[in-house]
PDB file of C-alpha atoms and ligand atoms in Angstrom:
ATOM      1  CA  MET M   1      25.973  17.974 128.126  1.00 43.00           C
ATOM      2  CA  THR M   2      29.382  18.252 125.822  1.00 43.00           C
ATOM      3  CA  THR M   3      30.100  15.313 123.500  1.00 43.00           C
ATOM      4  CA  ALA M   4      33.291  13.275 123.384  1.00 46.00           C
ATOM      5  CA  GLY M   5      35.963  15.848 122.007  1.00 49.00           C
ATOM      6  CA  ASN M   6      34.151  18.875 122.548  1.00 54.00           C
ATOM      7  CA  ARG M   7      35.329  19.875 125.889  1.00 62.00           C
ATOM      8  CA  THR M   8      37.242  23.192 125.154  1.00 54.00           C
ATOM      9  CA  ALA M   9      40.712  23.404 126.945  1.00 53.00           C
ATOM     10  CA  GLU M  10      43.444  26.048 126.823  1.00 56.00           C
ATOM     11  CA  ASP M  11      45.785  23.036 125.479  1.00 62.00           C
ATOM     12  CA  GLY M  12      43.855  19.690 124.621  1.00 68.00           C
ATOM     13  CA  ASN M  13      47.504  17.737 125.486  1.00 84.00           C
ATOM     14  CA  ALA M  14      48.180  19.010 128.824  1.00 93.00           C
ATOM     15  CA  PRO M  15      47.371  17.347 131.575  1.00 97.00           C
ATOM     16  CA  ILE M  16      44.115  18.580 133.082  1.00 97.00           C
ATOM     17  CA  ILE M  17      45.271  18.703 136.533  1.00 98.00           C
ATOM     18  CA  VAL M  18      48.689  18.951 137.960  1.00 98.00           C
ATOM     19  CA  VAL M  19      49.765  18.471 141.484  1.00 98.00           C
ATOM     20  CA  GLU M  20      53.346  19.247 142.758  1.00 98.00           C
ATOM     21  CA  ASP M  21      54.424  18.236 146.248  1.00 98.00           C
ATOM     22  CA  LEU M  22      51.246  19.317 148.168  1.00 98.00           C
ATOM     23  CA  ARG M  23      51.785  19.195 151.899  1.00 98.00           C
ATOM     24  CA  LYS M  24      49.101  19.765 154.589  1.00 98.00           C
ATOM     25  CA  ARG M  25      49.583  19.732 158.679  1.00 98.00           C
ATOM     26  CA  TYR M  26      47.042  19.476 160.953  1.00 97.00           C
ATOM     27  CA  GLY M  27      48.707  19.941 164.473  1.00 97.00           C
ATOM     28  CA  ASP M  28      50.821  16.846 165.085  1.00 96.00           C
ATOM     29  CA  ILE M  29      49.646  15.229 162.022  1.00 97.00           C
ATOM     30  CA  GLN M  30      51.012  15.403 158.563  1.00 98.00           C
ATOM     31  CA  ALA M  31      47.593  14.578 156.590  1.00 98.00           C
ATOM     32  CA  VAL M  32      49.478  15.326 153.004  1.00 98.00           C
ATOM     33  CA  ASP M  33      53.333  14.982 153.120  1.00 98.00           C
ATOM     34  CA  GLY M  34      54.310  15.881 149.581  1.00 98.00           C
ATOM     35  CA  VAL M  35      52.230  14.376 147.209  1.00 98.00           C
ATOM     36  CA  SER M  36      52.485  14.739 143.584  1.00 98.00           C
ATOM     37  CA  PHE M  37      51.055  13.348 140.108  1.00 98.00           C
ATOM     38  CA  SER M  38      49.008  14.938 137.320  1.00 98.00           C
ATOM     39  CA  VAL M  39      45.483  13.569 135.807  1.00 98.00           C
ATOM     40  CA  GLU M  40      44.690  13.956 131.976  1.00 97.00           C
ATOM     41  CA  ARG M  41      42.120  15.082 130.327  1.00 97.00           C
ATOM     42  CA  GLY M  42      39.168  12.085 129.861  1.00 97.00           C
ATOM     43  CA  GLU M  43      40.951  10.251 132.353  1.00 98.00           C
ATOM     44  CA  VAL M  44      39.122   8.465 135.646  1.00 98.00           C
ATOM     45  CA  PHE M  45      41.872   8.567 138.175  1.00 98.00           C
ATOM     46  CA  ALA M  46      41.399   6.636 141.578  1.00 98.00           C
ATOM     47  CA  LEU M  47      42.702   7.730 145.266  1.00 98.00           C
ATOM     48  CA  LEU M  48      43.063   4.525 147.307  1.00 96.00           C
ATOM     49  CA  GLY M  49      44.542   4.029 150.753  1.00 94.00           C
ATOM     50  CA  PRO M  50      43.160   3.240 154.240  1.00 93.00           C
ATOM     51  CA  ASN M  51      41.225   5.564 156.252  1.00 94.00           C
ATOM     52  CA  GLY M  52      43.178   8.683 157.429  1.00 95.00           C
ATOM     53  CA  SER M  53      46.104   8.854 154.575  1.00 97.00           C
ATOM     54  CA  GLY M  54      45.390  12.124 153.583  1.00 97.00           C
ATOM     55  CA  LYS M  55      43.003  10.914 150.698  1.00 97.00           C
ATOM     56  CA  THR M  56      40.051  13.568 151.211  1.00 96.00           C
ATOM     57  CA  THR M  57      42.588  16.482 152.073  1.00 97.00           C
ATOM     58  CA  THR M  58      44.345  15.994 148.684  1.00 98.00           C
ATOM     59  CA  VAL M  59      40.894  16.247 146.675  1.00 97.00           C
ATOM     60  CA  GLU M  60      39.881  19.418 149.166  1.00 96.00           C
ATOM     61  CA  ILE M  61      42.813  21.045 148.018  1.00 97.00           C
ATOM     62  CA  ILE M  62      42.192  20.349 144.590  1.00 97.00           C
ATOM     63  CA  GLU M  63      38.614  21.492 144.808  1.00 96.00           C
ATOM     64  CA  GLY M  64      39.903  24.634 146.165  1.00 94.00           C
ATOM     65  CA  MET M  65      38.306  23.856 149.544  1.00 92.00           C
ATOM     66  CA  ARG M  66      41.178  23.609 151.613  1.00 95.00           C
ATOM     67  CA  ALA M  67      44.549  25.814 151.636  1.00 96.00           C
ATOM     68  CA  ALA M  68      47.552  23.804 151.494  1.00 98.00           C
ATOM     69  CA  ASP M  69      50.785  24.798 153.377  1.00 98.00           C
ATOM     70  CA  SER M  70      53.301  24.471 150.443  1.00 98.00           C
ATOM     71  CA  GLY M  71      53.439  23.061 146.938  1.00 98.00           C
ATOM     72  CA  ARG M  72      50.924  23.867 144.333  1.00 98.00           C
ATOM     73  CA  ALA M  73      47.803  22.556 142.190  1.00 98.00           C
ATOM     74  CA  THR M  74      46.525  23.533 139.219  1.00 98.00           C
ATOM     75  CA  VAL M  75      43.121  22.557 137.282  1.00 97.00           C
ATOM     76  CA  ASP M  76      42.965  23.570 133.268  1.00 95.00           C
ATOM     77  CA  GLY M  77      46.102  25.483 134.055  1.00 95.00           C
ATOM     78  CA  ILE M  78      44.219  27.489 136.679  1.00 97.00           C
ATOM     79  CA  ASP M  79      46.167  27.849 140.199  1.00 97.00           C
ATOM     80  CA  VAL M  80      43.870  26.690 142.658  1.00 97.00           C
ATOM     81  CA  GLY M  81      45.885  28.357 145.776  1.00 95.00           C
ATOM     82  CA  LYS M  82      45.661  31.396 143.761  1.00 96.00           C
ATOM     83  CA  ASN M  83      42.194  31.563 142.453  1.00 95.00           C
ATOM     84  CA  PRO M  84      40.101  29.021 143.961  1.00 92.00           C
ATOM     85  CA  LYS M  85      36.591  30.790 142.428  1.00 92.00           C
ATOM     86  CA  ALA M  86      37.857  30.582 138.950  1.00 93.00           C
ATOM     87  CA  VAL M  87      38.561  27.039 139.551  1.00 94.00           C
ATOM     88  CA  LYS M  88      35.034  26.037 140.797  1.00 91.00           C
ATOM     89  CA  GLN M  89      33.614  26.664 137.344  1.00 90.00           C
ATOM     90  CA  HIS M  90      35.380  24.245 136.070  1.00 93.00           C
ATOM     91  CA  ILE M  91      34.945  21.438 138.562  1.00 96.00           C
ATOM     92  CA  GLY M  92      32.325  19.372 139.706  1.00 94.00           C
ATOM     93  CA  VAL M  93      32.062  18.660 143.603  1.00 91.00           C
ATOM     94  CA  GLN M  94      29.752  15.501 145.221  1.00 87.00           C
ATOM     95  CA  LEU M  95      28.221  17.771 148.203  1.00 77.00           C
ATOM     96  CA  GLN M  96      27.655  16.049 151.559  1.00 72.00           C
ATOM     97  CA  SER M  97      23.893  15.833 152.122  1.00 69.00           C
ATOM     98  CA  SER M  98      24.247  18.614 154.919  1.00 69.00           C
ATOM     99  CA  ALA M  99      24.752  21.099 152.313  1.00 77.00           C
ATOM    100  CA  PHE M 100      21.147  20.677 150.686  1.00 84.00           C
ATOM    101  CA  PHE M 101      17.896  22.455 151.884  1.00 86.00           C
ATOM    102  CA  GLU M 102      16.359  19.599 153.389  1.00 89.00           C
ATOM    103  CA  HIS M 103      12.711  21.035 152.727  1.00 92.00           C
ATOM    104  CA  LEU M 104      12.992  21.965 148.908  1.00 93.00           C
ATOM    105  CA  ARG M 105      11.729  20.046 146.294  1.00 95.00           C
ATOM    106  CA  LEU M 106      14.791  18.410 144.086  1.00 96.00           C
ATOM    107  CA  ALA M 107      14.215  20.048 140.991  1.00 97.00           C
ATOM    108  CA  GLU M 108      14.097  23.332 143.142  1.00 96.00           C
ATOM    109  CA  LEU M 109      17.149  22.621 144.726  1.00 95.00           C
ATOM    110  CA  LEU M 110      18.992  22.027 140.924  1.00 96.00           C
ATOM    111  CA  LYS M 111      17.733  25.189 139.775  1.00 96.00           C
ATOM    112  CA  MET M 112      19.008  26.868 143.159  1.00 94.00           C
ATOM    113  CA  LEU M 113      22.632  25.150 142.960  1.00 92.00           C
ATOM    114  CA  GLY M 114      22.633  26.402 138.995  1.00 94.00           C
ATOM    115  CA  SER M 115      21.719  29.879 139.856  1.00 93.00           C
ATOM    116  CA  ILE M 116      24.760  30.287 142.214  1.00 89.00           C
ATOM    117  CA  TYR M 117      26.946  29.623 139.017  1.00 89.00           C
ATOM    118  CA  GLY M 118      24.341  32.375 137.253  1.00 91.00           C
ATOM    119  CA  LEU M 119      23.244  29.291 135.475  1.00 93.00           C
ATOM    120  CA  SER M 120      19.485  28.431 134.539  1.00 95.00           C
ATOM    121  CA  VAL M 121      19.497  24.949 134.750  1.00 95.00           C
ATOM    122  CA  ASP M 122      17.162  22.344 133.408  1.00 97.00           C
ATOM    123  CA  PRO M 123      16.544  19.978 136.419  1.00 97.00           C
ATOM    124  CA  GLU M 124      15.116  16.735 134.406  1.00 97.00           C
ATOM    125  CA  PRO M 125      18.301  15.447 132.197  1.00 95.00           C
ATOM    126  CA  LEU M 126      20.212  15.735 135.393  1.00 95.00           C
ATOM    127  CA  LEU M 127      17.723  14.178 137.783  1.00 96.00           C
ATOM    128  CA  GLU M 128      17.156  11.112 134.731  1.00 94.00           C
ATOM    129  CA  ALA M 129      20.773  10.612 134.803  1.00 90.00           C
ATOM    130  CA  VAL M 130      20.712   9.842 138.260  1.00 91.00           C
ATOM    131  CA  ASP M 131      17.267   7.618 138.118  1.00 91.00           C
ATOM    132  CA  LEU M 132      15.757  10.487 140.283  1.00 95.00           C
ATOM    133  CA  ALA M 133      13.389  12.171 137.803  1.00 96.00           C
ATOM    134  CA  GLN M 134      10.320  10.388 139.406  1.00 96.00           C
ATOM    135  CA  ARG M 135      11.037  11.909 142.804  1.00 96.00           C
ATOM    136  CA  ARG M 136      11.501  15.620 141.352  1.00 96.00           C
ATOM    137  CA  SER M 137       8.386  16.953 143.400  1.00 96.00           C
ATOM    138  CA  ALA M 138       9.947  15.188 146.400  1.00 96.00           C
ATOM    139  CA  SER M 139      11.862  17.052 148.770  1.00 96.00           C
ATOM    140  CA  PHE M 140      15.654  16.164 149.862  1.00 94.00           C
ATOM    141  CA  ARG M 141      14.385  15.228 153.123  1.00 93.00           C
ATOM    142  CA  THR M 142      12.568  12.467 152.410  1.00 95.00           C
ATOM    143  CA  LEU M 143      14.958  10.653 150.219  1.00 93.00           C
ATOM    144  CA  SER M 144      16.990   7.456 151.227  1.00 89.00           C
ATOM    145  CA  GLY M 145      20.544   7.475 151.945  1.00 85.00           C
ATOM    146  CA  GLY M 146      21.182   5.920 148.190  1.00 85.00           C
ATOM    147  CA  GLN M 147      18.907   8.446 146.575  1.00 90.00           C
ATOM    148  CA  LYS M 148      20.423  11.172 148.850  1.00 91.00           C
ATOM    149  CA  GLN M 149      24.204   9.890 147.312  1.00 89.00           C
ATOM    150  CA  ARG M 150      22.966   9.974 143.797  1.00 91.00           C
ATOM    151  CA  PHE M 151      20.928  13.491 144.372  1.00 94.00           C
ATOM    152  CA  ALA M 152      24.221  14.849 145.148  1.00 93.00           C
ATOM    153  CA  ILE M 153      25.822  13.251 142.020  1.00 93.00           C
ATOM    154  CA  ALA M 154      23.088  15.177 140.228  1.00 94.00           C
ATOM    155  CA  ALA M 155      23.826  18.628 142.223  1.00 94.00           C
ATOM    156  CA  SER M 156      27.702  18.255 140.893  1.00 94.00           C
ATOM    157  CA  LEU M 157      26.979  18.525 137.023  1.00 95.00           C
ATOM    158  CA  VAL M 158      24.839  21.696 137.466  1.00 95.00           C
ATOM    159  CA  ASN M 159      27.710  23.701 136.015  1.00 94.00           C
ATOM    160  CA  ASP M 160      28.607  21.024 133.183  1.00 94.00           C
ATOM    161  CA  PRO M 161      32.121  20.211 134.629  1.00 96.00           C
ATOM    162  CA  ASP M 162      34.916  19.290 132.969  1.00 96.00           C
ATOM    163  CA  VAL M 163      36.427  17.575 135.865  1.00 97.00           C
ATOM    164  CA  ILE M 164      34.045  15.985 138.390  1.00 97.00           C
ATOM    165  CA  PHE M 165      35.615  15.033 142.133  1.00 96.00           C
ATOM    166  CA  LEU M 166      33.766  11.903 143.873  1.00 95.00           C
ATOM    167  CA  ASP M 167      34.726  10.978 147.338  1.00 93.00           C
ATOM    168  CA  GLU M 168      33.661   7.697 148.531  1.00 92.00           C
ATOM    169  CA  PRO M 169      30.665   7.977 146.129  1.00 91.00           C
ATOM    170  CA  THR M 170      29.269   4.375 146.466  1.00 91.00           C
ATOM    171  CA  THR M 171      30.431   3.819 150.207  1.00 89.00           C
ATOM    172  CA  GLY M 172      27.324   2.151 151.933  1.00 85.00           C
ATOM    173  CA  LEU M 173      25.041   1.744 148.311  1.00 87.00           C
ATOM    174  CA  ASP M 174      23.654  -1.518 147.553  1.00 88.00           C
ATOM    175  CA  PRO M 175      25.378  -3.158 144.548  1.00 91.00           C
ATOM    176  CA  GLN M 176      22.563  -2.474 142.192  1.00 89.00           C
ATOM    177  CA  ALA M 177      22.920   1.505 143.208  1.00 87.00           C
ATOM    178  CA  ARG M 178      26.864   1.391 143.011  1.00 91.00           C
ATOM    179  CA  ARG M 179      26.736  -0.368 139.765  1.00 92.00           C
ATOM    180  CA  ARG M 180      24.653   2.652 138.376  1.00 90.00           C
ATOM    181  CA  ILE M 181      27.295   4.690 139.332  1.00 92.00           C
ATOM    182  CA  TRP M 182      29.741   3.289 137.727  1.00 94.00           C
ATOM    183  CA  ASP M 183      27.679   3.555 134.469  1.00 94.00           C
ATOM    184  CA  LEU M 184      27.765   7.395 134.957  1.00 93.00           C
ATOM    185  CA  THR M 185      31.341   7.437 135.700  1.00 96.00           C
ATOM    186  CA  LEU M 186      31.974   5.513 132.462  1.00 97.00           C
ATOM    187  CA  GLY M 187      29.285   7.724 130.611  1.00 95.00           C
ATOM    188  CA  TRP M 188      31.550  11.005 131.744  1.00 96.00           C
ATOM    189  CA  LYS M 189      34.275   9.459 130.412  1.00 97.00           C
ATOM    190  CA  ALA M 190      33.195   8.740 127.244  1.00 97.00           C
ATOM    191  CA  GLU M 191      31.552  12.451 126.848  1.00 95.00           C
ATOM    192  CA  GLY M 192      35.534  13.337 127.616  1.00 96.00           C
ATOM    193  CA  ARG M 193      35.127  14.371 131.512  1.00 97.00           C
ATOM    194  CA  THR M 194      37.729  13.732 133.945  1.00 98.00           C
ATOM    195  CA  VAL M 195      36.722  12.134 137.028  1.00 98.00           C
ATOM    196  CA  VAL M 196      38.657  11.874 140.380  1.00 98.00           C
ATOM    197  CA  LEU M 197      37.219   9.627 142.924  1.00 96.00           C
ATOM    198  CA  THR M 198      38.087   8.037 146.429  1.00 96.00           C
ATOM    199  CA  THR M 199      37.090   4.661 147.159  1.00 95.00           C
ATOM    200  CA  HIS M 200      37.628   1.736 149.316  1.00 92.00           C
ATOM    201  CA  TYR M 201      36.110  -0.938 146.969  1.00 93.00           C
ATOM    202  CA  MET M 202      39.132  -2.749 145.052  1.00 93.00           C
ATOM    203  CA  GLU M 203      37.052  -3.980 142.345  1.00 92.00           C
ATOM    204  CA  GLU M 204      35.564  -0.455 141.630  1.00 95.00           C
ATOM    205  CA  ALA M 205      38.480   1.033 140.715  1.00 96.00           C
ATOM    206  CA  GLU M 206      39.896  -1.946 138.661  1.00 95.00           C
ATOM    207  CA  GLU M 207      36.729  -1.366 136.948  1.00 94.00           C
ATOM    208  CA  LEU M 208      36.594   1.742 136.485  1.00 97.00           C
ATOM    209  CA  CYS M 209      40.045   3.413 136.667  1.00 97.00           C
ATOM    210  CA  ASP M 210      42.486   4.189 133.884  1.00 98.00           C
ATOM    211  CA  ARG M 211      45.124   5.104 137.027  1.00 98.00           C
ATOM    212  CA  VAL M 212      44.857   4.739 140.707  1.00 97.00           C
ATOM    213  CA  ALA M 213      47.441   6.384 143.262  1.00 97.00           C
ATOM    214  CA  VAL M 214      47.791   4.391 146.703  1.00 96.00           C
ATOM    215  CA  MET M 215      48.396   6.570 149.571  1.00 97.00           C
ATOM    216  CA  ASP M 216      49.990   5.841 153.077  1.00 97.00           C
ATOM    217  CA  GLY M 217      50.504   8.141 155.554  1.00 96.00           C
ATOM    218  CA  GLY M 218      50.173  11.282 153.477  1.00 98.00           C
ATOM    219  CA  ARG M 219      52.458   9.939 150.701  1.00 98.00           C
ATOM    220  CA  ILE M 220      51.845   8.200 147.186  1.00 97.00           C
ATOM    221  CA  ILE M 221      53.333   4.641 147.513  1.00 96.00           C
ATOM    222  CA  ALA M 222      52.357   3.228 144.156  1.00 96.00           C
ATOM    223  CA  MET M 223      50.722   4.954 141.059  1.00 97.00           C
ATOM    224  CA  ALA M 224      49.761   2.808 138.150  1.00 97.00           C
ATOM    225  CA  PRO M 225      47.030   1.284 136.222  1.00 97.00           C
ATOM    226  CA  PRO M 226      45.503  -1.085 137.994  1.00 96.00           C
ATOM    227  CA  GLY M 227      46.623  -4.133 135.568  1.00 95.00           C
ATOM    228  CA  GLU M 228      49.934  -3.119 136.196  1.00 96.00           C
ATOM    229  CA  LEU M 229      50.133  -2.940 139.864  1.00 95.00           C
ATOM    230  CA  ILE M 230      48.564  -6.665 139.946  1.00 94.00           C
ATOM    231  CA  ASP M 231      51.272  -7.800 137.220  1.00 94.00           C
ATOM    232  CA  ASP M 232      53.969  -5.829 139.131  1.00 93.00           C
ATOM    233  CA  LEU M 233      52.773  -7.982 142.830  1.00 93.00           C
ATOM    234  CA  ILE M 234      52.498 -11.388 140.736  1.00 91.00           C
ATOM    235  CA  ALA M 235      56.053 -10.795 139.076  1.00 93.00           C
ATOM    236  CA  ARG M 236      57.126 -10.291 142.604  1.00 93.00           C
ATOM    237  CA  GLY M 237      56.232 -13.837 143.286  1.00 92.00           C
ATOM    238  CA  PHE M 238      52.761 -13.530 144.959  1.00 91.00           C
ATOM    239  CA  GLU M 239      50.163 -16.046 144.721  1.00 87.00           C
ATOM    240  CA  ARG M 240      46.839 -16.123 145.906  1.00 84.00           C
ATOM    241  CA  GLU M 241      46.446 -18.967 149.344  1.00 82.00           C
ATOM    242  CA  HIS M 242      42.831 -20.221 148.034  1.00 76.00           C
ATOM    243  CA  GLU M 243      42.213 -21.361 144.246  1.00 73.00           C
ATOM    244  CA  VAL M 244      40.442 -18.530 141.838  1.00 75.00           C
ATOM    245  CA  ARG M 245      36.727 -18.990 142.081  1.00 81.00           C
ATOM    246  CA  LEU M 246      34.662 -18.103 139.288  1.00 88.00           C
ATOM    247  CA  ALA M 247      32.028 -16.237 140.603  1.00 89.00           C
ATOM    248  CA  THR M 248      31.567 -14.295 144.032  1.00 84.00           C
ATOM    249  CA  LEU M 249      28.935 -13.558 146.541  1.00 87.00           C
ATOM    250  CA  GLU M 250      28.268 -10.471 144.752  1.00 87.00           C
ATOM    251  CA  ASP M 251      27.774 -12.498 141.301  1.00 89.00           C
ATOM    252  CA  VAL M 252      25.395 -14.057 143.309  1.00 91.00           C
ATOM    253  CA  PHE M 253      23.537 -11.202 144.930  1.00 89.00           C
ATOM    254  CA  LEU M 254      23.262  -9.460 141.294  1.00 90.00           C
ATOM    255  CA  ASP M 255      21.793 -13.039 139.646  1.00 91.00           C
ATOM    256  CA  LEU M 256      19.110 -13.432 142.488  1.00 92.00           C
ATOM    257  CA  THR M 257      18.145  -9.706 142.848  1.00 90.00           C
ATOM    258  CA  GLY M 258      18.712  -8.171 139.150  1.00 89.00           C
ATOM    259  CA  ARG M 259      20.671  -5.582 137.993  1.00 83.00           C
ATOM    260  CA  SER M 260      17.859  -2.565 137.867  1.00 86.00           C
ATOM    261  CA  LEU M 261      17.784   0.013 140.718  1.00 82.00           C
ATOM    262  CA  ARG M 262      15.360  -0.651 143.232  1.00 78.00           C
ATOM    263  CA  GLU M 263      14.469   3.130 144.311  1.00 74.00           C
ATOM    264  CA  PHE M 264      13.713   6.065 141.742  1.00 76.00           C
TER     265      PHE M 264
HETATM  266  P1  ADP A 301      41.045  10.045 154.059  1.00 60.69           P
HETATM  267  O1  ADP A 301      40.564  10.891 153.183  1.00 60.69           O
HETATM  268  O2  ADP A 301      42.370   9.173 153.578  1.00 60.69           O
HETATM  269  O3  ADP A 301      40.645   9.314 155.397  1.00 60.69           O
HETATM  270  P2  ADP A 301      41.886  12.469 155.348  1.00 60.69           P
HETATM  271  O4  ADP A 301      42.394  13.357 154.513  1.00 60.69           O
HETATM  272  O5  ADP A 301      40.385  12.968 156.180  1.00 60.69           O
HETATM  273  O6  ADP A 301      41.929  11.292 155.484  1.00 60.69           O
HETATM  274  O7  ADP A 301      42.514  12.506 157.102  1.00 60.69           O
HETATM  275  C1  ADP A 301      44.198  12.878 157.122  1.00 60.69           C
HETATM  276  C2  ADP A 301      44.674  12.929 158.402  1.00 60.69           C
HETATM  277  O8  ADP A 301      44.362  14.245 158.507  1.00 60.69           O
HETATM  278  C3  ADP A 301      43.664  12.050 159.452  1.00 60.69           C
HETATM  279  O9  ADP A 301      44.935  11.964 160.341  1.00 60.69           O
HETATM  280  C4  ADP A 301      42.932  13.013 159.765  1.00 60.69           C
HETATM  281  O10 ADP A 301      42.530  12.528 161.053  1.00 60.69           O
HETATM  282  C5  ADP A 301      43.476  14.567 159.698  1.00 60.69           C
HETATM  283  N1  ADP A 301      42.825  15.349 159.091  1.00 60.69           N
HETATM  284  C6  ADP A 301      41.808  15.748 158.343  1.00 60.69           C
HETATM  285  N2  ADP A 301      40.898  16.770 158.423  1.00 60.69           N
HETATM  286  C7  ADP A 301      41.421  17.475 159.717  1.00 60.69           C
HETATM  287  C8  ADP A 301      40.867  18.424 160.271  1.00 60.69           C
HETATM  288  N3  ADP A 301      39.734  19.579 159.664  1.00 60.69           N
HETATM  289  N4  ADP A 301      41.457  18.982 161.599  1.00 60.69           N
HETATM  290  C9  ADP A 301      42.331  18.042 161.687  1.00 60.69           C
HETATM  291  N5  ADP A 301      42.908  17.005 161.645  1.00 60.69           N
HETATM  292  C10 ADP A 301      42.326  16.656 160.213  1.00 60.69           C
HETATM  293 MG1   MG A 302      38.227  10.608 153.195  1.00 60.69          MG
END
């Protein structure tokens, strides 16, 4: 893994992702309707929004997995529409579990994924990063849901990417496993990597993100650091109906069951 500040770039100060007026239609549905934003190198950036608001479509266009109808996205200066293969060298994408060969052992799977990039991968540090070293000889098929999700994250790291895309990485995970993924994300940021994620958990966005973009109906309707969006809402006269409590049920759960992962 590369350490902070060592991640090479054509121009270290330019945004690593630039998205300009992306549009994508499926039949009658305008899934992405003129989306523009940029992401700075080393930033953790989230797309928030209700189901169907166009987050996954936007992210997959930037990953070079789907073609936009119009507009442009660049990653590290590479136009993803024109050169989707070159972009894949720079990015890590958390694959769906259906993308894995179910019967292969975890360590073998990581080596195989590395070979797709022409790389000889040591699976151990990747498995350790997601607390799956003890399951190195298990087949993917035998993992629990949370373990599969963590393995998919390890798999996204085989090419030592500058930018990591996580589409709802913590959906369905228990609070301990979610916090493990938060720690990983902040670790990548400390290494100088850029992370683009989507989430339905607002406390996750608040905890992790430098900036968030709120999407609705294929458009970005707000974009700022979480603290600024909260301050704006308060400045507009918003008040919570109930007194703010000093702890949440999640705090109770973590206090009772501890913060360490249960499944290794
Ligand atoms: P989100 O990730 O925010 O839930 P998506 O980008 O998945 O949103 O979807 C945006 C809209 O585009 C939704 O209405 C969805 O049903 C539609 N959509 C997404 N992918 C396809 C597809 N391959 N074919 C047809 N419609 C799609
Ligand atoms: Mg989605």
